[in-house]
CSV table of C-alpha atoms in Angstrom, one decimal:
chain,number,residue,atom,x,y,z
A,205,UNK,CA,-18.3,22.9,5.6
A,206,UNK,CA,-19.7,20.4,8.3
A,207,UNK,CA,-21.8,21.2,10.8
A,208,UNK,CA,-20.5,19.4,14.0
A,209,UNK,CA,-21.9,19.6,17.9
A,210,UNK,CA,-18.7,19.2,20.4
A,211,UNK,CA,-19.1,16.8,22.8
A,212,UNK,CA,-16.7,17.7,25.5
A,213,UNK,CA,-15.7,21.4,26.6
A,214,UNK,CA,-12.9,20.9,28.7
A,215,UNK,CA,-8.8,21.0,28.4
A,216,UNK,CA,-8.9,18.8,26.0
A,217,UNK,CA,-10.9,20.5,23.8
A,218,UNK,CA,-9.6,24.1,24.0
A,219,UNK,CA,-6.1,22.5,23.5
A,220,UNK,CA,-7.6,21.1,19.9
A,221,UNK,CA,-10.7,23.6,19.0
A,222,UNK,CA,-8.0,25.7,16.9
A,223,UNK,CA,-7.2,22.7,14.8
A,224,UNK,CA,-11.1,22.0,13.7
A,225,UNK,CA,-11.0,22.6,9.7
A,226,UNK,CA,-13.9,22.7,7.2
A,227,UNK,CA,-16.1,23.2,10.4
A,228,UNK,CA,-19.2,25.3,11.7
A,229,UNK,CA,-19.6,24.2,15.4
A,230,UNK,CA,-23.3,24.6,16.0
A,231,UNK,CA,-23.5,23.6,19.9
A,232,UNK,CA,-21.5,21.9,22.6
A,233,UNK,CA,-23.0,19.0,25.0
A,234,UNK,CA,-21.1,18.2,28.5
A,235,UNK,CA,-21.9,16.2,30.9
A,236,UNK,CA,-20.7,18.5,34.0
A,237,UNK,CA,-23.5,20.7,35.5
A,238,UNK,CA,-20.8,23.5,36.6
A,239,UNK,CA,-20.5,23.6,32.5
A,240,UNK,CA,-24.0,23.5,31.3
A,241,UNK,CA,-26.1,26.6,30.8
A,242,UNK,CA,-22.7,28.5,30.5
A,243,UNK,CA,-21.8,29.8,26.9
A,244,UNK,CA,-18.7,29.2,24.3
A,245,UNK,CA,-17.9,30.8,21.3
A,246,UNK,CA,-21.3,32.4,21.7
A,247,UNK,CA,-23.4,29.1,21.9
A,248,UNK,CA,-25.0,27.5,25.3
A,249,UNK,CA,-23.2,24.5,26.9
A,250,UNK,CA,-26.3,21.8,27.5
A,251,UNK,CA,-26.2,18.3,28.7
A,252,UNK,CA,-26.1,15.4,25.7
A,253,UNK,CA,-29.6,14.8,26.6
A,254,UNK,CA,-30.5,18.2,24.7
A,255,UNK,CA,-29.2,16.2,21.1
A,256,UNK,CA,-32.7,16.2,19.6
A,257,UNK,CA,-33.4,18.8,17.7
A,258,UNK,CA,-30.2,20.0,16.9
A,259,UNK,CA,-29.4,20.1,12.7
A,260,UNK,CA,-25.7,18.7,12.6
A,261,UNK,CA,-23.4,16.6,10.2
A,262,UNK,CA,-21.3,14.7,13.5
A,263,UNK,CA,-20.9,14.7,16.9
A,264,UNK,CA,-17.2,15.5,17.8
A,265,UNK,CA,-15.8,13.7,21.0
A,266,UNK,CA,-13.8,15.8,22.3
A,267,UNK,CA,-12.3,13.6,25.5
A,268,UNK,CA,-9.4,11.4,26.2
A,269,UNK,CA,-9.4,8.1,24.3
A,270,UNK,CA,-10.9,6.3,27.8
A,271,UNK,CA,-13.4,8.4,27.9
A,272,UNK,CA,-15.1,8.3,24.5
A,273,UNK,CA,-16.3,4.9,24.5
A,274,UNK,CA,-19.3,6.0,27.4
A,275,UNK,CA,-19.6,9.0,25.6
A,276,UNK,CA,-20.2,7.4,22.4
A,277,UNK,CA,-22.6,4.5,24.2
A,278,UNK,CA,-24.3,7.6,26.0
A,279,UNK,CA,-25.2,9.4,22.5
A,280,UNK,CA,-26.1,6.0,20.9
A,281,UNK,CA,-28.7,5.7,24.0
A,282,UNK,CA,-30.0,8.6,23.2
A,283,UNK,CA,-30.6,7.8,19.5
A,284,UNK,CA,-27.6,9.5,17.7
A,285,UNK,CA,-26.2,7.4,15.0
A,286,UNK,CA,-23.0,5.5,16.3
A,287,UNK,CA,-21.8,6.8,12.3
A,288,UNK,CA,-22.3,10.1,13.1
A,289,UNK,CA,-20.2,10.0,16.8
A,290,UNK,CA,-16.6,10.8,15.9
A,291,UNK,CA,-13.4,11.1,17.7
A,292,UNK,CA,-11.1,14.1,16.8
A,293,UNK,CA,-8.8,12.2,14.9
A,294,UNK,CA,-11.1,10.5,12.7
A,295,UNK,CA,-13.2,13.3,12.1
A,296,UNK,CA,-9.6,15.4,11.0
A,297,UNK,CA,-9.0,12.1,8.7
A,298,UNK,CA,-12.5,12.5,7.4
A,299,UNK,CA,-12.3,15.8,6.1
A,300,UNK,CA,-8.9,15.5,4.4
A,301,UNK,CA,-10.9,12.2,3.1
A,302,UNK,CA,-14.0,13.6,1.8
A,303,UNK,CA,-12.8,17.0,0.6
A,304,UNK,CA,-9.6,15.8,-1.2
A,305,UNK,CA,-8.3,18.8,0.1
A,306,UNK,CA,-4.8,20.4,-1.4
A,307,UNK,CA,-1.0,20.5,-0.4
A,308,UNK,CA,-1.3,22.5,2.7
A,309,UNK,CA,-4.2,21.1,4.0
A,310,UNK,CA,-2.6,18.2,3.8
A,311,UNK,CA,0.4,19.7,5.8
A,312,UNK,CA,-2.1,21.3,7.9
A,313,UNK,CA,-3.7,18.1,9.0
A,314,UNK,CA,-0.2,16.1,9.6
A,315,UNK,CA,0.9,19.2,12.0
A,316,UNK,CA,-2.2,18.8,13.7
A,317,UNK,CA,-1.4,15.4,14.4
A,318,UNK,CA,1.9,16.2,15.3
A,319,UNK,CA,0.9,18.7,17.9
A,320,UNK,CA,-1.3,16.6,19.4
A,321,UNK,CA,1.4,13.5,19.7
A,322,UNK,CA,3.7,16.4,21.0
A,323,UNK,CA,1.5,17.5,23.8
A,324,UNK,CA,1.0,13.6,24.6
A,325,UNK,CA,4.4,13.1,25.0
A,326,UNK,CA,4.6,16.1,27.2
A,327,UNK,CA,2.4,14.5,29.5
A,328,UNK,CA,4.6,11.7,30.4
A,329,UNK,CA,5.3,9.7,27.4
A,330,UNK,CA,8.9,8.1,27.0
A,331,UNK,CA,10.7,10.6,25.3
A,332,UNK,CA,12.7,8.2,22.7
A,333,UNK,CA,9.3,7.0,21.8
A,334,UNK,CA,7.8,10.3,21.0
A,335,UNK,CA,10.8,11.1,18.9
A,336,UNK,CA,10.1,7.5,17.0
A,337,UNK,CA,6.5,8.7,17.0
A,338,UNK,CA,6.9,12.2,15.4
A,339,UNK,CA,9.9,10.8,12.9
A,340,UNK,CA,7.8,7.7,11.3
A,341,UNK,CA,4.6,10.2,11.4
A,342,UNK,CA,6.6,12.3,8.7
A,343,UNK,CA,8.2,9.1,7.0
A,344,UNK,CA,5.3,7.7,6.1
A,345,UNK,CA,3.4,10.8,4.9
A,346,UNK,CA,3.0,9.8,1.3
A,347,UNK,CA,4.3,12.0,-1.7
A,348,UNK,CA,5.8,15.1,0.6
A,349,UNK,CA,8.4,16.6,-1.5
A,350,UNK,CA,11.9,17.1,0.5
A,351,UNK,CA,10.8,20.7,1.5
A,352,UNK,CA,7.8,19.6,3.1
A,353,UNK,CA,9.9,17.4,4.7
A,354,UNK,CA,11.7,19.6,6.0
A,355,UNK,CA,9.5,22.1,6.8
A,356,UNK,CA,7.3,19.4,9.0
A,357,UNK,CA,10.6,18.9,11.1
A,358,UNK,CA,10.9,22.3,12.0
A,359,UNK,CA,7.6,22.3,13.0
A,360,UNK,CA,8.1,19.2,15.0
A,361,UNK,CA,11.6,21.2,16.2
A,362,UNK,CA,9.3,24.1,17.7
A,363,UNK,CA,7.1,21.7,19.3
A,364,UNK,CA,9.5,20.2,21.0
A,365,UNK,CA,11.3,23.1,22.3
A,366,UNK,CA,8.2,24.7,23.3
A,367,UNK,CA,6.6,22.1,25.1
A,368,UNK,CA,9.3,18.9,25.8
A,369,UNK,CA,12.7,20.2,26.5
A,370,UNK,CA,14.9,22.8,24.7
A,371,UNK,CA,18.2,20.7,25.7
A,372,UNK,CA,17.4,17.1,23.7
A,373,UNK,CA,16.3,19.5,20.5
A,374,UNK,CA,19.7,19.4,18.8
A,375,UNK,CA,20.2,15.7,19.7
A,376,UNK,CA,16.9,14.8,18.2
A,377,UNK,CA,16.5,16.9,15.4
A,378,UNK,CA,19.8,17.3,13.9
């Protein structure tokens, strides 16, 4: 089990904290003053500046792809170790990495992933393209057996209806 601090307490993070495998989250750093000094999950929001001292395996950015590369220059400046500053998704790809984990955390990881491309498309992102998206996420998932397969597009089935739209689901996912 890694020990990870979570950089990043906001939508984003909530959304995804549900999805963290393998993990014992330790502390959470933010950089908003309304947030620090609060608690969650029973540990104390504090600013990144707070880093030292604290006994972890990574830092988790928890943020919007535009916002991670100043979070990661802001750790480095502070002396974290740029190889210890991970995004979500590479620190989901690590685990399944370094633990060789079994079948259904392997299914466990790719219907993380496709939550999260689900919830992206349901911000705004073409809708053929998230279908595209999803489809070649579960093609190129290597050695499911047809079950799995099938299993991963109902999942991707109740994604959709839940968060994209309940019409296109029979047209998409026949």
């Amino acid at each position: 089990m890694y020990k990870i601090v979570v950089f990043g307490t906001g939508l984003y993070y909530t959304n995804r904290q549900h999805l963290l495998k393998d993990t014992e989250v330790i502390g959470y750093l933010d950089n908003d003053a309304a947030k620090c000094g609060k608690s969650m999950n029973n540990k104390k929001i504090v600013y990144p500046e707070n880093i030292r001292g604290m006994n972890y395996d990574f830092i988790i950015l928890m943020s919007k792809k535009e916002n991670q590369t100043a979070m990661k220059k802001q750790l480095v400046k502070l002396g974290v170790e740029a190889e210890r500053i991970l995004s979500f998704e590479e620190y989901n790809d690590r685990v399944m990495e370094s633990n060789h984990l079994g079948r259904s955390s392997l299914l466990s990881n790719i219907t993380a992933k496709i939550e999260i491309e689900t919830m992206q498309c349901k911000k705004g992102q073409d809708i053929f393209k998230c279908y595209d998206q999803l489809k070649q996420m579960i093609n190129d998932a290597e050695g499911l057996t047809e079950d799995e397969s099938k299993q991963l597009k109902n999942i991707c089935k109740g994604y959709w209806l839940k968060n994209i739209d309940g019409i296109l689901l029979d047209f998409f996912w026949k």
